[in-house]
Amino acid sequence: MQNKWFSALLVIAVVTLLSGIGFASACPSGTMANYIGSGFSCTIGDKTFSNWFYEGTANPPNFALPPGSVGVVPQTQSGDPGFRFSAPWDVSTMSGVLAMDSDIDYGVTVNPGGQLIKDVSLGIGGYNFSGTGNVEVDETVCIGALFGANGSCGGTLKNLRVFDNSSGLVSFNEINFAGVTEVGVEKDILLDAGTNGAADLSLVLNNFSEQATTPEPGSILLFGSGALALAGVLRRKLKH
């Protein structure tokens, strides 16, 4: 009986110890309005997403999309977490809405012991254009660091671009690199009707492929020593 109580208490103590390693709550499905609050951060698996920013502009200005009109759905598939952004981006010379622009910025950080990021991909869905219309999404990523308050990057800058216009179609783009623990993202979603055209877009996808990591021997030893020490304390308490 004593051994059963000891095992149960050990499991509870270890779970309590691990739960004390606090991370942000899981990223919610909602809109950009849920994400851009001061200091907001959230997690998908072993990644924390923070430094959220959104700005919408348009021509005419009153057609700019507010944060509550841009949907956000976290993509939780194993090995390739990310986000799906959706909104009614729609412009045309006929409607008089000549341009729409949405800026979405954020950063991703690998939590301690998590899998490194080795790839960033950008894709679009629900896109179309006619005449002089243009659908374009440009993304600048800071590999190995987050963007600073002034837009500075302490890592390596790379660019991704997808588009649909008279020059052609590129609906998916990605870059690969050696595994890193931080990536900053600055995304510009632009639709332009031009002099006589139309363009629409409903979906933008961003994903971060992962690289499996092996725990450092020192980390394994530290955790094992801590668990053994905790077991010893519990055993002595049970004997008294």
mmCIF file of C-alpha atoms in Angstrom:
data_model
loop_
_atom_site.group_PDB
_atom_site.id
_atom_site.type_symbol
_atom_site.label_atom_id
_atom_site.label_comp_id
_atom_site.label_asym_id
_atom_site.label_seq_id
_atom_site.Cartn_x
_atom_site.Cartn_y
_atom_site.Cartn_z
ATOM 1 C CA MET A 1 0.000 0.000 0.000
ATOM 2 C CA GLN A 2 2.832 2.366 0.909
ATOM 3 C CA ASN A 3 4.460 1.830 -2.484
ATOM 4 C CA LYS A 4 1.175 2.658 -4.255
ATOM 5 C CA TRP A 5 0.839 5.916 -2.298
ATOM 6 C CA PHE A 6 4.464 6.732 -3.027
ATOM 7 C CA SER A 7 4.017 6.182 -6.788
ATOM 8 C CA ALA A 8 0.862 8.297 -6.888
ATOM 9 C CA LEU A 9 2.478 11.147 -4.975
ATOM 10 C CA LEU A 10 5.538 11.033 -7.212
ATOM 11 C CA VAL A 11 3.416 11.332 -10.363
ATOM 12 C CA ILE A 12 1.465 14.266 -8.893
ATOM 13 C CA ALA A 13 4.650 16.026 -7.824
ATOM 14 C CA VAL A 14 6.311 15.645 -11.227
ATOM 15 C CA VAL A 15 3.191 16.873 -13.055
ATOM 16 C CA THR A 16 3.005 19.840 -10.703
ATOM 17 C CA LEU A 17 6.684 20.593 -11.269
ATOM 18 C CA LEU A 18 6.285 20.511 -15.056
ATOM 19 C CA SER A 19 3.100 22.573 -14.977
ATOM 20 C CA GLY A 20 5.075 25.282 -13.219
ATOM 21 C CA ILE A 21 6.997 25.827 -16.452
ATOM 22 C CA GLY A 22 4.468 28.374 -17.716
ATOM 23 C CA PHE A 23 3.770 29.243 -21.333
ATOM 24 C CA ALA A 24 1.023 31.321 -22.918
ATOM 25 C CA SER A 25 -2.374 29.742 -23.554
ATOM 26 C CA ALA A 26 -3.229 28.029 -26.840
ATOM 27 C CA CYS A 27 -3.796 30.308 -29.849
ATOM 28 C CA PRO A 28 -7.560 30.798 -30.328
ATOM 29 C CA SER A 29 -9.684 30.738 -33.457
ATOM 30 C CA GLY A 30 -11.122 34.220 -33.835
ATOM 31 C CA THR A 31 -10.129 37.481 -35.488
ATOM 32 C CA MET A 32 -7.156 39.811 -35.436
ATOM 33 C CA ALA A 33 -9.043 41.756 -32.752
ATOM 34 C CA ASN A 34 -8.358 38.800 -30.406
ATOM 35 C CA TYR A 35 -4.629 38.877 -31.172
ATOM 36 C CA ILE A 36 -3.469 42.484 -31.131
ATOM 37 C CA GLY A 37 -4.048 43.312 -27.459
ATOM 38 C CA SER A 38 -1.079 44.720 -25.557
ATOM 39 C CA GLY A 39 1.389 41.987 -24.647
ATOM 40 C CA PHE A 40 -0.741 39.205 -26.149
ATOM 41 C CA SER A 41 0.965 35.900 -26.911
ATOM 42 C CA CYS A 42 -0.261 32.358 -27.496
ATOM 43 C CA THR A 43 1.081 28.900 -28.297
ATOM 44 C CA ILE A 44 0.728 26.190 -30.904
ATOM 45 C CA GLY A 45 2.456 23.076 -29.611
ATOM 46 C CA ASP A 46 5.969 24.067 -28.521
ATOM 47 C CA LYS A 47 5.927 27.478 -30.282
ATOM 48 C CA THR A 48 4.941 30.836 -28.779
ATOM 49 C CA PHE A 49 3.572 33.550 -31.084
ATOM 50 C CA SER A 50 3.877 37.164 -29.920
ATOM 51 C CA ASN A 51 4.466 40.806 -30.993
ATOM 52 C CA TRP A 52 1.173 40.892 -32.905
ATOM 53 C CA PHE A 53 0.340 43.927 -35.047
ATOM 54 C CA TYR A 54 -2.383 44.701 -37.581
ATOM 55 C CA GLU A 55 -3.163 47.716 -39.735
ATOM 56 C CA GLY A 56 -5.693 47.987 -42.549
ATOM 57 C CA THR A 57 -5.771 50.765 -45.157
ATOM 58 C CA ALA A 58 -7.785 51.315 -48.340
ATOM 59 C CA ASN A 59 -8.642 53.692 -51.153
ATOM 60 C CA PRO A 60 -11.129 55.196 -50.290
ATOM 61 C CA PRO A 61 -10.006 55.080 -46.615
ATOM 62 C CA ASN A 62 -13.400 54.136 -45.154
ATOM 63 C CA PHE A 63 -13.219 50.697 -46.831
ATOM 64 C CA ALA A 64 -10.171 49.603 -44.812
ATOM 65 C CA LEU A 65 -10.725 46.236 -43.123
ATOM 66 C CA PRO A 66 -10.748 46.523 -39.306
ATOM 67 C CA PRO A 67 -9.051 43.810 -37.210
ATOM 68 C CA GLY A 68 -12.422 42.258 -36.402
ATOM 69 C CA SER A 69 -12.962 41.516 -40.119
ATOM 70 C CA VAL A 70 -9.798 39.431 -40.498
ATOM 71 C CA GLY A 71 -10.271 35.851 -39.327
ATOM 72 C CA VAL A 72 -7.447 33.904 -37.671
ATOM 73 C CA VAL A 73 -7.398 30.108 -37.362
ATOM 74 C CA PRO A 74 -4.322 28.357 -35.903
ATOM 75 C CA GLN A 75 -2.993 25.417 -37.908
ATOM 76 C CA THR A 76 -2.060 22.738 -35.388
ATOM 77 C CA GLN A 77 -0.901 19.883 -37.621
ATOM 78 C CA SER A 78 2.178 18.103 -36.306
ATOM 79 C CA GLY A 79 5.490 19.333 -37.711
ATOM 80 C CA ASP A 80 4.021 22.297 -39.604
ATOM 81 C CA PRO A 81 2.208 24.768 -37.306
ATOM 82 C CA GLY A 82 0.991 28.133 -38.525
ATOM 83 C CA PHE A 83 -2.050 30.298 -39.230
ATOM 84 C CA ARG A 84 -4.852 30.728 -41.718
ATOM 85 C CA PHE A 85 -5.918 34.347 -42.234
ATOM 86 C CA SER A 86 -9.208 35.061 -44.015
ATOM 87 C CA ALA A 87 -11.004 38.245 -45.032
ATOM 88 C CA PRO A 88 -13.152 39.709 -47.834
ATOM 89 C CA TRP A 89 -10.333 41.465 -49.673
ATOM 90 C CA ASP A 90 -12.152 42.743 -52.784
ATOM 91 C CA VAL A 91 -11.431 45.722 -55.071
ATOM 92 C CA SER A 92 -12.598 46.908 -58.506
ATOM 93 C CA THR A 93 -12.836 50.073 -60.538
ATOM 94 C CA MET A 94 -16.556 49.374 -60.939
ATOM 95 C CA SER A 95 -17.231 49.356 -57.183
ATOM 96 C CA GLY A 96 -14.990 52.339 -56.553
ATOM 97 C CA VAL A 97 -12.928 50.462 -53.968
ATOM 98 C CA LEU A 98 -9.602 50.810 -55.750
ATOM 99 C CA ALA A 99 -7.164 49.327 -53.232
ATOM 100 C CA MET A 100 -6.999 47.368 -49.954
ATOM 101 C CA ASP A 101 -3.928 46.757 -47.839
ATOM 102 C CA SER A 102 -3.587 44.669 -44.659
ATOM 103 C CA ASP A 103 -0.350 44.532 -42.664
ATOM 104 C CA ILE A 104 0.018 41.551 -40.295
ATOM 105 C CA ASP A 105 3.143 41.225 -38.148
ATOM 106 C CA TYR A 106 4.115 38.723 -35.450
ATOM 107 C CA GLY A 107 6.994 36.631 -34.158
ATOM 108 C CA VAL A 108 7.439 32.954 -33.321
ATOM 109 C CA THR A 109 9.723 31.603 -30.597
ATOM 110 C CA VAL A 110 10.553 27.957 -29.906
ATOM 111 C CA ASN A 111 9.848 27.082 -26.275
ATOM 112 C CA PRO A 112 12.701 25.404 -24.322
ATOM 113 C CA GLY A 113 13.240 21.862 -25.582
ATOM 114 C CA GLY A 114 10.999 22.420 -28.622
ATOM 115 C CA GLN A 115 11.642 21.618 -32.267
ATOM 116 C CA LEU A 116 13.609 24.191 -34.236
ATOM 117 C CA ILE A 117 12.069 26.078 -37.167
ATOM 118 C CA LYS A 118 13.649 25.184 -40.508
ATOM 119 C CA ASP A 119 11.156 26.466 -43.077
ATOM 120 C CA VAL A 120 8.639 29.285 -43.636
ATOM 121 C CA SER A 121 5.917 28.994 -46.275
ATOM 122 C CA LEU A 122 3.370 31.456 -47.640
ATOM 123 C CA GLY A 123 0.284 30.602 -49.690
ATOM 124 C CA ILE A 124 -2.978 32.136 -50.904
ATOM 125 C CA GLY A 125 -6.451 30.772 -51.680
ATOM 126 C CA GLY A 126 -9.673 32.145 -53.109
ATOM 127 C CA TYR A 127 -7.811 34.558 -55.400
ATOM 128 C CA ASN A 128 -8.832 36.080 -58.717
ATOM 129 C CA PHE A 129 -8.161 39.114 -60.904
ATOM 130 C CA SER A 130 -9.361 40.702 -64.129
ATOM 131 C CA GLY A 131 -8.016 43.482 -66.348
ATOM 132 C CA THR A 132 -5.470 45.573 -64.482
ATOM 133 C CA GLY A 133 -6.296 43.999 -61.115
ATOM 134 C CA ASN A 134 -3.508 42.709 -58.876
ATOM 135 C CA VAL A 135 -3.411 40.320 -55.895
ATOM 136 C CA GLU A 136 -0.084 40.350 -54.077
ATOM 137 C CA VAL A 137 1.228 39.231 -50.694
ATOM 138 C CA ASP A 138 4.776 40.208 -49.753
ATOM 139 C CA GLU A 139 6.346 38.790 -46.612
ATOM 140 C CA THR A 140 9.638 39.712 -44.972
ATOM 141 C CA VAL A 141 10.990 37.252 -42.422
ATOM 142 C CA CYS A 142 13.751 37.754 -39.873
ATOM 143 C CA ILE A 143 15.432 34.352 -39.472
ATOM 144 C CA GLY A 144 17.068 33.753 -36.107
ATOM 145 C CA ALA A 145 15.569 36.775 -34.314
ATOM 146 C CA LEU A 146 12.372 38.775 -33.847
ATOM 147 C CA PHE A 147 11.879 42.188 -35.411
ATOM 148 C CA GLY A 148 12.733 45.078 -33.116
ATOM 149 C CA ALA A 149 10.398 47.982 -32.327
ATOM 150 C CA ASN A 150 11.995 50.021 -35.122
ATOM 151 C CA GLY A 151 11.759 47.169 -37.633
ATOM 152 C CA SER A 152 15.377 46.105 -37.147
ATOM 153 C CA CYS A 153 16.339 42.447 -37.581
ATOM 154 C CA GLY A 154 19.156 40.885 -35.581
ATOM 155 C CA GLY A 155 19.106 37.805 -37.819
ATOM 156 C CA THR A 156 18.946 37.166 -41.550
ATOM 157 C CA LEU A 157 16.350 38.913 -43.723
ATOM 158 C CA LYS A 158 14.537 36.909 -46.405
ATOM 159 C CA ASN A 159 11.532 37.670 -48.601
ATOM 160 C CA LEU A 160 8.554 35.630 -49.802
ATOM 161 C CA ARG A 161 6.105 36.766 -52.492
ATOM 162 C CA VAL A 162 2.928 35.280 -53.942
ATOM 163 C CA PHE A 163 0.678 36.947 -56.525
ATOM 164 C CA ASP A 164 -2.011 36.663 -59.170
ATOM 165 C CA ASN A 165 -2.034 39.292 -61.933
ATOM 166 C CA SER A 166 -1.456 39.771 -65.659
ATOM 167 C CA SER A 167 2.194 38.769 -65.289
ATOM 168 C CA GLY A 168 1.329 35.305 -63.974
ATOM 169 C CA LEU A 169 0.411 33.291 -60.895
ATOM 170 C CA VAL A 170 2.524 32.183 -57.934
ATOM 171 C CA SER A 171 0.204 30.917 -55.209
ATOM 172 C CA PHE A 172 2.820 29.286 -52.938
ATOM 173 C CA ASN A 173 6.364 30.144 -51.887
ATOM 174 C CA GLU A 174 8.720 28.882 -49.199
ATOM 175 C CA ILE A 175 12.270 29.204 -47.903
ATOM 176 C CA ASN A 176 14.417 26.637 -46.090
ATOM 177 C CA PHE A 177 17.248 27.340 -43.668
ATOM 178 C CA ALA A 178 19.236 25.824 -40.809
ATOM 179 C CA GLY A 179 17.101 25.346 -37.706
ATOM 180 C CA VAL A 180 16.500 28.465 -35.554
ATOM 181 C CA THR A 181 14.603 29.285 -32.363
ATOM 182 C CA GLU A 182 13.106 32.604 -33.523
ATOM 183 C CA VAL A 183 11.484 33.994 -36.663
ATOM 184 C CA GLY A 184 9.937 37.426 -37.144
ATOM 185 C CA VAL A 185 7.209 37.969 -39.753
ATOM 186 C CA GLU A 186 6.048 41.140 -41.513
ATOM 187 C CA LYS A 187 3.282 40.438 -44.044
ATOM 188 C CA ASP A 188 1.752 42.929 -46.516
ATOM 189 C CA ILE A 189 -1.485 41.832 -48.231
ATOM 190 C CA LEU A 190 -2.215 44.189 -51.146
ATOM 191 C CA LEU A 191 -5.054 44.242 -53.680
ATOM 192 C CA ASP A 192 -5.148 46.895 -56.395
ATOM 193 C CA ALA A 193 -7.762 47.423 -59.107
ATOM 194 C CA GLY A 194 -5.478 49.503 -61.311
ATOM 195 C CA THR A 195 -7.012 51.678 -64.031
ATOM 196 C CA ASN A 196 -9.650 49.171 -65.177
ATOM 197 C CA GLY A 197 -9.796 45.908 -63.313
ATOM 198 C CA ALA A 198 -10.735 43.911 -60.252
ATOM 199 C CA ALA A 199 -9.090 41.597 -57.738
ATOM 200 C CA ASP A 200 -10.229 39.527 -54.793
ATOM 201 C CA LEU A 201 -8.642 37.261 -52.185
ATOM 202 C CA SER A 202 -10.093 35.316 -49.264
ATOM 203 C CA LEU A 203 -7.276 33.260 -47.712
ATOM 204 C CA VAL A 204 -3.613 33.641 -46.699
ATOM 205 C CA LEU A 205 -1.650 30.755 -45.171
ATOM 206 C CA ASN A 206 1.569 30.919 -43.128
ATOM 207 C CA ASN A 207 3.353 27.798 -41.832
ATOM 208 C CA PHE A 208 6.600 27.001 -40.021
ATOM 209 C CA SER A 209 8.049 23.550 -40.626
ATOM 210 C CA GLU A 210 9.913 21.998 -37.726
ATOM 211 C CA GLN A 211 13.228 20.239 -37.303
ATOM 212 C CA ALA A 212 13.326 17.491 -34.701
ATOM 213 C CA THR A 213 15.765 18.150 -31.860
ATOM 214 C CA THR A 214 17.541 15.808 -29.462
ATOM 215 C CA PRO A 215 17.560 16.866 -25.780
ATOM 216 C CA GLU A 216 20.988 17.866 -24.535
ATOM 217 C CA PRO A 217 22.622 15.285 -22.203
ATOM 218 C CA GLY A 218 22.917 17.959 -19.526
ATOM 219 C CA SER A 219 19.181 18.648 -19.658
ATOM 220 C CA ILE A 220 18.367 14.948 -19.358
ATOM 221 C CA LEU A 221 20.769 14.589 -16.407
ATOM 222 C CA LEU A 222 19.340 17.654 -14.683
ATOM 223 C CA PHE A 223 15.757 16.421 -15.029
ATOM 224 C CA GLY A 224 16.717 12.913 -13.895
ATOM 225 C CA SER A 225 18.589 14.235 -10.860
ATOM 226 C CA GLY A 226 15.641 16.429 -9.924
ATOM 227 C CA ALA A 227 13.188 13.546 -10.201
ATOM 228 C CA LEU A 228 15.411 11.275 -8.085
ATOM 229 C CA ALA A 229 15.827 13.951 -5.442
ATOM 230 C CA LEU A 230 12.074 14.500 -5.352
ATOM 231 C CA ALA A 231 11.507 10.745 -5.032
ATOM 232 C CA GLY A 232 13.919 10.607 -2.094
ATOM 233 C CA VAL A 233 12.136 13.412 -0.275
ATOM 234 C CA LEU A 234 8.749 11.757 -0.737
ATOM 235 C CA ARG A 235 10.063 8.362 0.397
ATOM 236 C CA ARG A 236 11.506 9.846 3.605
ATOM 237 C CA LYS A 237 8.240 11.634 4.349
ATOM 238 C CA LEU A 238 6.245 8.446 3.881
ATOM 239 C CA LYS A 239 8.471 6.555 6.338
ATOM 240 C CA HIS A 240 7.779 9.090 9.107
#
